């Protein structure tokens, strides 16, 4: 555990934005985490996980604590299922590969999502018809004020679409240290309802969790940029959820507007479609751009600043608002 000063965060955020942290410390045990937090004012603390869902727009005049807790443990198992506890600093996709090697099912649709295990519950990551909450049992988190550890049940996490209590009432108040999942060992429930997955599985007799994972990996690789090659944070915007009345009103002018069912009286609109229609797909200004295959993803072609990416996001938001009267919300956290 060594405190570094003026450390560049370029390698620590998937957008690849080159800003500096006043102080930087990587912790590898809960004890180190407690020791560090004890010494830093809550307002000075910046908790960093995989850095895959953030846009850094300026140098951080803070102590950045890189949570690098590692380990996976089987807590309990029977014939049908297993309870696995994973430390928050484990890479999400590596964890899924480990699940597949052990024939543990439930998370395969979430293959290749960038980031670490500890950030996954914060925004209840989801893809191809599955969300983290479907296999989630609990998580352990350290209160940054009292340094006590609390276990949060699924109910207490208040999961929603890309949302949880950790993005709302408890924002910045806890550091997630581990997550526990209930996974299946046999009779896996495959989620293949998503059209693109079905097409990938054609010709495979009795597909299993590995086939679903491979299908997801293939689809993602075709549509989404790899952050190691082009900086990005996945979907930059959430798919907006609007009332059926609003939807009908917009459809008078835009009859082709697509929608998906949402909670009662509401529909979900694909933001990627709106941005695409507004002509931004493949748009580029300097090194900031909109991905050419998926308009929901903003990209850094090399040396864009966070402010340039944010400018582009605001420009897109303004255009969608004036054209459709729909207000897009950022999925990515801005700092
Ligand atoms: N669409 C366009 N143009 C585009 C992109 C999308 O017209 O450039 C249309 C598609 O044709 C489709 C609809 O929009 O009809 C939905 O697109 P897609 O199925 O690609 O999914 P999405 O709504 O764009 C969401 C998640 C992704 C997740 C996929 C698959 C959000 C904000 N995004 O994207 O999550 O991988 O579904 O389940 O909910 C992420 O959160 O970082 C992420 C990548």
mmCIF file of C-alpha atoms and ligand atoms in Angstrom:
data_model
loop_
_atom_site.group_PDB
_atom_site.id
_atom_site.type_symbol
_atom_site.label_atom_id
_atom_site.label_comp_id
_atom_site.label_asym_id
_atom_site.label_seq_id
_atom_site.Cartn_x
_atom_site.Cartn_y
_atom_site.Cartn_z
ATOM 1 C CA UNK A 1 0.000 0.000 0.000
ATOM 2 C CA UNK A 2 1.791 3.106 -1.237
ATOM 3 C CA UNK A 3 0.433 6.597 -1.609
ATOM 4 C CA UNK A 4 1.210 8.091 -5.009
ATOM 5 C CA UNK A 5 0.899 11.793 -5.787
ATOM 6 C CA UNK A 6 -0.354 13.364 -9.027
ATOM 7 C CA UNK A 7 -1.029 9.978 -10.519
ATOM 8 C CA UNK A 8 -2.481 9.797 -14.031
ATOM 9 C CA UNK A 9 -5.765 7.864 -14.112
ATOM 10 C CA UNK A 10 -5.588 7.086 -17.847
ATOM 11 C CA UNK A 11 -5.070 3.364 -17.211
ATOM 12 C CA UNK A 12 -7.798 3.278 -14.591
ATOM 13 C CA UNK A 13 -10.832 4.459 -16.573
ATOM 14 C CA UNK A 14 -12.192 2.680 -19.639
ATOM 15 C CA UNK A 15 -12.699 6.001 -21.475
ATOM 16 C CA UNK A 16 -8.907 6.410 -21.259
ATOM 17 C CA UNK A 17 -9.154 10.011 -20.078
ATOM 18 C CA UNK A 18 -5.855 11.449 -18.902
ATOM 19 C CA UNK A 19 -6.625 13.313 -15.677
ATOM 20 C CA UNK A 20 -4.578 13.256 -12.487
ATOM 21 C CA UNK A 21 -5.465 12.275 -8.941
ATOM 22 C CA UNK A 22 -3.968 14.400 -6.147
ATOM 23 C CA UNK A 23 -3.406 11.194 -4.143
ATOM 24 C CA UNK A 24 -3.781 7.592 -5.285
ATOM 25 C CA UNK A 25 -3.665 4.418 -3.287
ATOM 26 C CA UNK A 26 -4.415 0.842 -4.293
ATOM 27 C CA UNK A 27 -5.679 -1.358 -1.465
ATOM 28 C CA UNK A 28 -5.648 -5.144 -1.469
ATOM 29 C CA UNK A 29 -7.262 -5.984 1.888
ATOM 30 C CA UNK A 30 -10.205 -4.804 3.941
ATOM 31 C CA UNK A 31 -7.777 -3.757 6.631
ATOM 32 C CA UNK A 32 -5.877 -1.500 4.239
ATOM 33 C CA UNK A 33 -9.193 -0.091 3.083
ATOM 34 C CA UNK A 34 -10.201 0.767 6.655
ATOM 35 C CA UNK A 35 -6.784 2.230 7.497
ATOM 36 C CA UNK A 36 -6.926 4.449 4.428
ATOM 37 C CA UNK A 37 -10.485 5.638 4.897
ATOM 38 C CA UNK A 38 -9.792 6.437 8.548
ATOM 39 C CA UNK A 39 -7.150 8.944 7.477
ATOM 40 C CA UNK A 40 -9.150 10.686 4.748
ATOM 41 C CA UNK A 41 -12.099 13.078 5.135
ATOM 42 C CA UNK A 42 -15.228 11.633 3.522
ATOM 43 C CA UNK A 43 -15.404 14.643 1.185
ATOM 44 C CA UNK A 44 -11.819 13.958 0.021
ATOM 45 C CA UNK A 45 -12.437 10.302 -0.747
ATOM 46 C CA UNK A 46 -12.920 8.948 -4.250
ATOM 47 C CA UNK A 47 -13.600 5.224 -4.522
ATOM 48 C CA UNK A 48 -12.454 3.678 -7.788
ATOM 49 C CA UNK A 49 -13.434 0.218 -8.992
ATOM 50 C CA UNK A 50 -12.953 -0.886 -12.598
ATOM 51 C CA UNK A 51 -13.462 2.686 -13.856
ATOM 52 C CA UNK A 52 -15.778 1.454 -16.581
ATOM 53 C CA UNK A 53 -18.817 3.609 -15.928
ATOM 54 C CA UNK A 54 -17.373 7.046 -15.394
ATOM 55 C CA UNK A 55 -16.341 10.104 -17.335
ATOM 56 C CA UNK A 56 -13.561 12.116 -15.721
ATOM 57 C CA UNK A 57 -13.763 15.746 -16.818
ATOM 58 C CA UNK A 58 -11.086 17.261 -14.587
ATOM 59 C CA UNK A 59 -8.160 16.458 -12.287
ATOM 60 C CA UNK A 60 -9.370 14.993 -9.004
ATOM 61 C CA UNK A 61 -8.354 17.018 -5.989
ATOM 62 C CA UNK A 62 -9.011 13.930 -3.871
ATOM 63 C CA UNK A 63 -7.567 10.715 -2.529
ATOM 64 C CA UNK A 64 -8.466 8.048 -5.036
ATOM 65 C CA UNK A 65 -8.752 4.634 -3.400
ATOM 66 C CA UNK A 66 -8.448 1.868 -5.953
ATOM 67 C CA UNK A 67 -10.337 -1.122 -4.531
ATOM 68 C CA UNK A 68 -8.249 -4.113 -5.540
ATOM 69 C CA UNK A 69 -9.751 -6.810 -3.317
ATOM 70 C CA UNK A 70 -9.432 -10.251 -4.894
ATOM 71 C CA UNK A 71 -10.851 -13.700 -4.200
ATOM 72 C CA UNK A 72 -13.748 -16.072 -4.856
ATOM 73 C CA UNK A 73 -15.214 -18.417 -2.298
ATOM 74 C CA UNK A 74 -17.905 -21.072 -2.410
ATOM 75 C CA UNK A 75 -19.930 -20.511 0.732
ATOM 76 C CA UNK A 76 -22.437 -23.310 0.337
ATOM 77 C CA UNK A 77 -23.561 -25.814 -2.252
ATOM 78 C CA UNK A 78 -25.957 -28.644 -2.862
ATOM 79 C CA UNK A 79 -26.829 -30.718 -5.912
ATOM 80 C CA UNK A 80 -28.683 -27.960 -7.674
ATOM 81 C CA UNK A 81 -27.020 -24.678 -6.791
ATOM 82 C CA UNK A 82 -24.062 -22.915 -5.269
ATOM 83 C CA UNK A 83 -23.581 -19.758 -3.231
ATOM 84 C CA UNK A 84 -20.486 -17.875 -4.402
ATOM 85 C CA UNK A 85 -18.934 -14.863 -2.693
ATOM 86 C CA UNK A 86 -16.678 -12.730 -4.916
ATOM 87 C CA UNK A 87 -14.495 -9.851 -3.811
ATOM 88 C CA UNK A 88 -15.269 -6.516 -5.394
ATOM 89 C CA UNK A 89 -11.925 -6.016 -7.161
ATOM 90 C CA UNK A 90 -12.308 -9.107 -9.339
ATOM 91 C CA UNK A 91 -12.807 -8.348 -13.020
ATOM 92 C CA UNK A 92 -16.434 -9.041 -13.973
ATOM 93 C CA UNK A 93 -15.798 -10.980 -17.187
ATOM 94 C CA UNK A 94 -12.985 -13.059 -15.644
ATOM 95 C CA UNK A 95 -15.446 -14.002 -12.908
ATOM 96 C CA UNK A 96 -17.979 -15.125 -15.528
ATOM 97 C CA UNK A 97 -15.326 -17.235 -17.260
ATOM 98 C CA UNK A 98 -14.587 -18.865 -13.892
ATOM 99 C CA UNK A 99 -18.337 -19.561 -13.460
ATOM 100 C CA UNK A 100 -18.438 -21.212 -16.892
ATOM 101 C CA UNK A 101 -15.382 -23.359 -16.123
ATOM 102 C CA UNK A 102 -17.180 -24.585 -13.027
ATOM 103 C CA UNK A 103 -20.507 -24.972 -14.862
ATOM 104 C CA UNK A 104 -22.203 -22.370 -12.645
ATOM 105 C CA UNK A 105 -25.121 -20.800 -14.507
ATOM 106 C CA UNK A 106 -27.020 -17.521 -14.219
ATOM 107 C CA UNK A 107 -24.648 -14.767 -15.298
ATOM 108 C CA UNK A 108 -23.703 -15.928 -18.815
ATOM 109 C CA UNK A 109 -25.839 -13.263 -20.544
ATOM 110 C CA UNK A 110 -23.729 -10.653 -18.769
ATOM 111 C CA UNK A 111 -20.503 -11.860 -20.415
ATOM 112 C CA UNK A 112 -17.952 -9.282 -21.530
ATOM 113 C CA UNK A 113 -19.438 -6.362 -19.595
ATOM 114 C CA UNK A 114 -16.416 -4.258 -18.649
ATOM 115 C CA UNK A 115 -15.686 -3.355 -15.032
ATOM 116 C CA UNK A 116 -15.293 -5.016 -11.669
ATOM 117 C CA UNK A 117 -17.624 -7.120 -9.543
ATOM 118 C CA UNK A 118 -18.009 -4.388 -6.905
ATOM 119 C CA UNK A 119 -19.468 -1.846 -9.309
ATOM 120 C CA UNK A 120 -21.943 -4.289 -10.816
ATOM 121 C CA UNK A 121 -24.654 -3.953 -8.122
ATOM 122 C CA UNK A 122 -24.416 -0.147 -8.066
ATOM 123 C CA UNK A 123 -26.038 0.107 -11.467
ATOM 124 C CA UNK A 124 -27.581 -3.377 -11.533
ATOM 125 C CA UNK A 125 -25.772 -4.229 -14.767
ATOM 126 C CA UNK A 126 -27.905 -5.873 -17.406
ATOM 127 C CA UNK A 127 -27.803 -7.218 -20.937
ATOM 128 C CA UNK A 128 -29.731 -9.535 -23.233
ATOM 129 C CA UNK A 129 -32.718 -10.086 -20.979
ATOM 130 C CA UNK A 130 -30.818 -10.652 -17.713
ATOM 131 C CA UNK A 131 -29.889 -8.325 -14.882
ATOM 132 C CA UNK A 132 -27.431 -8.803 -12.041
ATOM 133 C CA UNK A 133 -30.327 -8.806 -9.555
ATOM 134 C CA UNK A 134 -31.637 -12.107 -10.994
ATOM 135 C CA UNK A 135 -28.745 -14.053 -9.368
ATOM 136 C CA UNK A 136 -27.822 -11.600 -6.621
ATOM 137 C CA UNK A 137 -28.199 -12.700 -2.984
ATOM 138 C CA UNK A 138 -26.393 -10.009 -0.984
ATOM 139 C CA UNK A 139 -23.371 -7.751 -0.845
ATOM 140 C CA UNK A 140 -21.075 -6.650 1.913
ATOM 141 C CA UNK A 141 -20.125 -2.999 2.149
ATOM 142 C CA UNK A 142 -18.014 -0.801 4.382
ATOM 143 C CA UNK A 143 -19.603 2.357 5.760
ATOM 144 C CA UNK A 144 -17.091 5.133 5.028
ATOM 145 C CA UNK A 145 -18.178 7.123 8.071
ATOM 146 C CA UNK A 146 -18.434 4.459 10.781
ATOM 147 C CA UNK A 147 -16.058 1.871 9.201
ATOM 148 C CA UNK A 148 -18.614 -0.808 10.051
ATOM 149 C CA UNK A 149 -19.431 -3.572 7.612
ATOM 150 C CA UNK A 150 -23.050 -4.058 6.594
ATOM 151 C CA UNK A 151 -24.635 -6.876 4.626
ATOM 152 C CA UNK A 152 -27.258 -5.676 2.149
ATOM 153 C CA UNK A 153 -29.951 -8.118 1.055
ATOM 154 C CA UNK A 154 -31.424 -7.975 -2.421
ATOM 155 C CA UNK A 155 -34.493 -6.093 -1.126
ATOM 156 C CA UNK A 156 -32.324 -3.548 0.672
ATOM 157 C CA UNK A 157 -30.442 -2.827 -2.562
ATOM 158 C CA UNK A 158 -33.712 -1.603 -4.201
ATOM 159 C CA UNK A 159 -32.596 -2.671 -7.660
ATOM 160 C CA UNK A 160 -34.205 -1.053 -10.711
ATOM 161 C CA UNK A 161 -33.269 -0.503 -14.345
ATOM 162 C CA UNK A 162 -29.551 0.470 -14.095
ATOM 163 C CA UNK A 163 -30.288 1.603 -10.575
ATOM 164 C CA UNK A 164 -29.896 0.709 -6.885
ATOM 165 C CA UNK A 165 -29.851 2.268 -3.429
ATOM 166 C CA UNK A 166 -26.095 2.855 -3.931
ATOM 167 C CA UNK A 167 -26.864 5.390 -6.671
ATOM 168 C CA UNK A 168 -29.467 7.139 -4.539
ATOM 169 C CA UNK A 169 -29.838 7.427 -0.722
ATOM 170 C CA UNK A 170 -26.550 5.659 -0.053
ATOM 171 C CA UNK A 171 -24.507 7.317 -2.777
ATOM 172 C CA UNK A 172 -20.840 7.650 -1.702
ATOM 173 C CA UNK A 173 -21.640 6.273 1.750
ATOM 174 C CA UNK A 174 -20.483 2.686 1.289
ATOM 175 C CA UNK A 175 -17.679 0.795 -0.406
ATOM 176 C CA UNK A 176 -18.860 -2.575 -1.669
ATOM 177 C CA UNK A 177 -16.270 -5.174 -0.667
ATOM 178 C CA UNK A 178 -17.869 -8.415 -1.894
ATOM 179 C CA UNK A 179 -20.950 -9.721 -3.692
ATOM 180 C CA UNK A 180 -22.695 -13.066 -3.171
ATOM 181 C CA UNK A 181 -24.578 -14.831 -5.966
ATOM 182 C CA UNK A 182 -26.775 -17.946 -6.076
ATOM 183 C CA UNK A 183 -25.867 -19.838 -9.258
ATOM 184 C CA UNK A 184 -27.226 -23.038 -10.751
ATOM 185 C CA UNK A 185 -25.232 -26.266 -11.110
ATOM 186 C CA UNK A 186 -27.728 -28.108 -13.278
ATOM 187 C CA UNK A 187 -30.970 -27.507 -15.173
ATOM 188 C CA UNK A 188 -29.688 -24.033 -16.005
ATOM 189 C CA UNK A 189 -32.391 -21.553 -16.972
ATOM 190 C CA UNK A 190 -31.218 -20.222 -20.322
ATOM 191 C CA UNK A 191 -32.355 -16.742 -21.368
ATOM 192 C CA UNK A 192 -32.371 -16.834 -25.128
ATOM 193 C CA UNK A 193 -35.429 -14.657 -25.802
ATOM 194 C CA UNK A 194 -33.326 -11.839 -27.232
ATOM 195 C CA UNK A 195 -33.532 -12.103 -31.029
ATOM 196 C CA UNK A 196 -29.823 -11.840 -31.736
ATOM 197 C CA UNK A 197 -29.029 -14.628 -29.252
ATOM 198 C CA UNK A 198 -31.569 -16.922 -30.842
ATOM 199 C CA UNK A 199 -29.976 -16.421 -34.245
ATOM 200 C CA UNK A 200 -26.504 -17.157 -32.869
ATOM 201 C CA UNK A 201 -27.740 -20.430 -31.356
ATOM 202 C CA UNK A 202 -29.321 -21.756 -34.532
ATOM 203 C CA UNK A 203 -27.827 -25.153 -35.369
ATOM 204 C CA UNK A 204 -26.580 -25.857 -31.842
ATOM 205 C CA UNK A 205 -28.330 -28.875 -30.390
ATOM 206 C CA UNK A 206 -29.143 -28.499 -26.682
ATOM 207 C CA UNK A 207 -27.293 -25.244 -26.121
ATOM 208 C CA UNK A 208 -25.765 -24.712 -22.686
ATOM 209 C CA UNK A 209 -24.532 -21.739 -20.665
ATOM 210 C CA UNK A 210 -21.228 -21.658 -22.532
ATOM 211 C CA UNK A 211 -23.050 -21.428 -25.874
ATOM 212 C CA UNK A 212 -25.122 -18.514 -24.570
ATOM 213 C CA UNK A 213 -21.981 -16.805 -23.300
ATOM 214 C CA UNK A 214 -20.262 -17.312 -26.663
ATOM 215 C CA UNK A 215 -23.310 -15.887 -28.455
ATOM 216 C CA UNK A 216 -23.308 -12.807 -26.203
ATOM 217 C CA UNK A 217 -19.560 -12.336 -26.678
ATOM 218 C CA UNK A 218 -19.970 -12.537 -30.451
ATOM 219 C CA UNK A 219 -22.857 -10.034 -30.516
ATOM 220 C CA UNK A 220 -21.065 -7.612 -28.209
ATOM 221 C CA UNK A 221 -17.834 -7.839 -30.209
ATOM 222 C CA UNK A 222 -19.724 -7.082 -33.405
ATOM 223 C CA UNK A 223 -21.591 -4.086 -32.003
ATOM 224 C CA UNK A 224 -19.662 -2.624 -29.123
ATOM 225 C CA UNK A 225 -16.139 -1.167 -29.140
ATOM 226 C CA UNK A 226 -13.506 -2.900 -26.987
ATOM 227 C CA UNK A 227 -12.338 -0.338 -24.396
ATOM 228 C CA UNK A 228 -8.774 -1.664 -24.790
ATOM 229 C CA UNK A 229 -8.850 -0.440 -28.385
ATOM 230 C CA UNK A 230 -11.247 2.524 -28.308
ATOM 231 C CA UNK A 231 -12.010 4.250 -25.011
ATOM 232 C CA UNK A 232 -15.679 4.039 -23.992
ATOM 233 C CA UNK A 233 -18.019 3.342 -21.096
ATOM 234 C CA UNK A 234 -20.635 1.211 -22.836
ATOM 235 C CA UNK A 235 -24.060 2.836 -23.051
ATOM 236 C CA UNK A 236 -23.578 6.505 -22.248
ATOM 237 C CA UNK A 237 -27.320 7.130 -21.875
ATOM 238 C CA UNK A 238 -30.129 5.144 -20.280
ATOM 239 C CA UNK A 239 -33.042 4.079 -22.409
ATOM 240 C CA UNK A 240 -35.678 6.618 -21.349
ATOM 241 C CA UNK A 241 -38.902 5.377 -19.792
ATOM 242 C CA UNK A 242 -41.901 7.551 -20.621
ATOM 243 C CA UNK A 243 -45.662 7.318 -20.021
ATOM 244 C CA UNK A 244 -47.894 5.736 -22.663
ATOM 245 C CA UNK A 245 -49.635 9.126 -23.081
ATOM 246 C CA UNK A 246 -46.339 10.893 -23.837
ATOM 247 C CA UNK A 247 -45.450 8.086 -26.213
ATOM 248 C CA UNK A 248 -48.750 8.426 -28.118
ATOM 249 C CA UNK A 249 -48.283 12.196 -28.316
ATOM 250 C CA UNK A 250 -44.758 11.879 -29.775
ATOM 251 C CA UNK A 251 -45.979 9.267 -32.235
ATOM 252 C CA UNK A 252 -48.298 11.781 -33.879
ATOM 253 C CA UNK A 253 -45.203 13.433 -35.359
ATOM 254 C CA UNK A 254 -42.851 10.404 -35.299
ATOM 255 C CA UNK A 255 -45.035 7.423 -36.156
ATOM 256 C CA UNK A 256 -42.010 5.102 -36.497
ATOM 257 C CA UNK A 257 -40.847 5.608 -32.871
ATOM 258 C CA UNK A 258 -40.071 2.127 -31.426
ATOM 259 C CA UNK A 259 -40.860 1.111 -27.850
ATOM 260 C CA UNK A 260 -40.572 -1.811 -25.438
ATOM 261 C CA UNK A 261 -42.896 -2.626 -22.560
ATOM 262 C CA UNK A 262 -41.900 -1.150 -19.184
ATOM 263 C CA UNK A 263 -43.659 -0.884 -15.844
ATOM 264 C CA UNK A 264 -47.411 -0.280 -15.932
ATOM 265 C CA UNK A 265 -48.520 2.658 -18.045
ATOM 266 C CA UNK A 266 -44.996 3.243 -19.340
ATOM 267 C CA UNK A 267 -42.798 2.270 -22.278
ATOM 268 C CA UNK A 268 -39.035 2.155 -22.779
ATOM 269 C CA UNK A 269 -37.633 3.957 -25.825
ATOM 270 C CA UNK A 270 -34.299 2.802 -27.311
ATOM 271 C CA UNK A 271 -32.043 5.826 -26.910
ATOM 272 C CA UNK A 272 -29.696 4.327 -29.525
ATOM 273 C CA UNK A 273 -32.485 4.609 -32.087
ATOM 274 C CA UNK A 274 -33.200 8.249 -31.212
ATOM 275 C CA UNK A 275 -29.515 9.208 -31.441
ATOM 276 C CA UNK A 276 -29.153 7.270 -34.672
ATOM 277 C CA UNK A 277 -32.206 8.997 -36.194
ATOM 278 C CA UNK A 278 -30.881 12.364 -35.089
ATOM 279 C CA UNK A 279 -27.889 11.684 -37.351
ATOM 280 C CA UNK A 280 -25.197 11.235 -34.714
ATOM 281 C CA UNK A 281 -24.194 7.626 -35.370
ATOM 282 C CA UNK A 282 -20.523 7.650 -36.430
ATOM 283 C CA UNK A 283 -20.262 11.401 -35.749
ATOM 284 C CA UNK A 284 -16.799 12.569 -34.716
ATOM 285 C CA UNK A 285 -15.367 15.844 -33.554
ATOM 286 C CA UNK A 286 -11.668 15.725 -32.732
ATOM 287 C CA UNK A 287 -11.172 12.520 -30.774
ATOM 288 C CA UNK A 288 -14.679 12.486 -29.272
ATOM 289 C CA UNK A 289 -17.293 10.527 -31.166
ATOM 290 C CA UNK A 290 -20.401 8.386 -31.347
ATOM 291 C CA UNK A 291 -19.653 4.748 -32.107
ATOM 292 C CA UNK A 292 -20.372 3.830 -35.708
ATOM 293 C CA UNK A 293 -22.210 0.590 -34.871
ATOM 294 C CA UNK A 294 -24.081 1.559 -31.693
ATOM 295 C CA UNK A 295 -25.222 5.149 -31.250
ATOM 296 C CA UNK A 296 -25.703 4.730 -27.501
ATOM 297 C CA UNK A 297 -21.943 4.466 -26.990
ATOM 298 C CA UNK A 298 -19.716 7.542 -26.951
ATOM 299 C CA UNK A 299 -16.057 6.923 -27.710
ATOM 300 C CA UNK A 300 -12.623 8.428 -27.194
ATOM 301 C CA UNK A 301 -10.516 7.817 -30.297
ATOM 302 C CA UNK A 302 -7.341 8.632 -28.390
ATOM 303 C CA UNK A 303 -6.814 11.976 -26.770
ATOM 304 C CA UNK A 304 -10.266 13.423 -26.203
ATOM 305 C CA UNK A 305 -10.705 15.208 -22.900
ATOM 306 C CA UNK A 306 -13.579 14.356 -20.601
ATOM 307 C CA UNK A 307 -14.977 17.845 -21.224
ATOM 308 C CA UNK A 308 -15.061 17.203 -24.988
ATOM 309 C CA UNK A 309 -16.966 13.957 -24.490
ATOM 310 C CA UNK A 310 -19.348 15.703 -22.100
ATOM 311 C CA UNK A 311 -19.896 18.500 -24.632
ATOM 312 C CA UNK A 312 -20.846 15.937 -27.239
ATOM 313 C CA UNK A 313 -23.208 14.199 -24.796
ATOM 314 C CA UNK A 314 -24.911 17.528 -24.018
ATOM 315 C CA UNK A 315 -25.209 18.320 -27.705
ATOM 316 C CA UNK A 316 -26.911 14.972 -28.316
ATOM 317 C CA UNK A 317 -29.180 15.475 -25.332
ATOM 318 C CA UNK A 318 -30.193 18.934 -26.606
ATOM 319 C CA UNK A 319 -31.007 17.648 -30.081
ATOM 320 C CA UNK A 320 -33.108 14.725 -28.815
ATOM 321 C CA UNK A 321 -34.947 17.052 -26.495
ATOM 322 C CA UNK A 322 -35.776 19.566 -29.193
ATOM 323 C CA UNK A 323 -36.698 16.937 -31.754
ATOM 324 C CA UNK A 324 -38.630 14.434 -29.629
ATOM 325 C CA UNK A 325 -39.281 16.235 -26.345
ATOM 326 C CA UNK A 326 -37.553 13.323 -24.616
ATOM 327 C CA UNK A 327 -34.975 14.036 -21.967
ATOM 328 C CA UNK A 328 -32.050 11.587 -22.010
ATOM 329 C CA UNK A 329 -30.414 10.660 -18.737
ATOM 330 C CA UNK A 330 -26.714 9.783 -18.513
ATOM 331 C CA UNK A 331 -25.968 6.218 -17.512
ATOM 332 C CA UNK A 332 -22.337 7.099 -16.963
ATOM 333 C CA UNK A 333 -21.283 8.979 -13.810
ATOM 334 C CA UNK A 334 -19.665 12.352 -14.529
ATOM 335 C CA UNK A 335 -16.887 13.690 -12.307
HETATM 336 N N1 LIG B 1 -30.742 1.032 -32.324
HETATM 337 C C1 LIG B 1 -30.611 1.828 -33.439
HETATM 338 N N2 LIG B 1 -29.415 2.426 -33.676
HETATM 339 C C2 LIG B 1 -28.348 2.278 -32.857
HETATM 340 C C3 LIG B 1 -28.484 1.470 -31.720
HETATM 341 C C4 LIG B 1 -29.692 0.857 -31.466
HETATM 342 O O1 LIG B 1 -31.556 1.989 -34.203
HETATM 343 O O2 LIG B 1 -27.301 2.850 -33.148
HETATM 344 C C5 LIG B 1 -31.997 0.324 -32.086
HETATM 345 C C6 LIG B 1 -31.803 -1.155 -32.395
HETATM 346 O O3 LIG B 1 -32.055 -1.446 -33.705
HETATM 347 C C7 LIG B 1 -32.829 -1.795 -31.513
HETATM 348 C C8 LIG B 1 -32.898 -0.862 -30.322
HETATM 349 O O4 LIG B 1 -32.323 0.369 -30.722
HETATM 350 O O5 LIG B 1 -34.086 -1.828 -32.117
HETATM 351 C C9 LIG B 1 -32.228 -1.424 -29.100
HETATM 352 O O6 LIG B 1 -30.845 -1.645 -29.375
HETATM 353 P P1 LIG B 1 -29.991 -2.810 -28.669
HETATM 354 O O7 LIG B 1 -30.734 -4.073 -28.714
HETATM 355 O O8 LIG B 1 -28.624 -2.752 -29.254
HETATM 356 O O9 LIG B 1 -29.953 -2.447 -27.158
HETATM 357 P P2 LIG B 1 -29.820 -1.049 -26.438
HETATM 358 O O10 LIG B 1 -31.134 -0.670 -25.873
HETATM 359 O O11 LIG B 1 -29.170 -0.096 -27.354
HETATM 360 C C10 LIG B 1 -29.278 -2.110 -24.093
HETATM 361 C C11 LIG B 1 -28.304 -1.867 -22.971
HETATM 362 C C12 LIG B 1 -26.931 -2.446 -23.332
HETATM 363 C C13 LIG B 1 -27.106 -3.939 -23.553
HETATM 364 C C14 LIG B 1 -28.139 -4.148 -24.684
HETATM 365 C C15 LIG B 1 -28.459 -5.603 -24.901
HETATM 366 C C16 LIG B 1 -29.022 0.198 -21.878
HETATM 367 C C17 LIG B 1 -28.751 1.651 -21.652
HETATM 368 N N3 LIG B 1 -28.189 -0.436 -22.720
HETATM 369 O O12 LIG B 1 -28.796 -1.383 -25.223
HETATM 370 O O13 LIG B 1 -26.078 -2.260 -22.204
HETATM 371 O O14 LIG B 1 -25.874 -4.545 -23.913
HETATM 372 O O15 LIG B 1 -29.388 -3.488 -24.332
HETATM 373 O O16 LIG B 1 -29.239 -6.085 -23.851
HETATM 374 O O17 LIG B 1 -29.965 -0.339 -21.296
HETATM 375 C C18 LIG B 1 -24.441 -0.891 -21.204
HETATM 376 O O18 LIG B 1 -25.245 -0.697 -20.295
HETATM 377 O O19 LIG B 1 -23.298 -0.366 -21.189
HETATM 378 C C19 LIG B 1 -24.835 -1.698 -22.346
HETATM 379 C C20 LIG B 1 -24.049 -1.861 -23.401
#
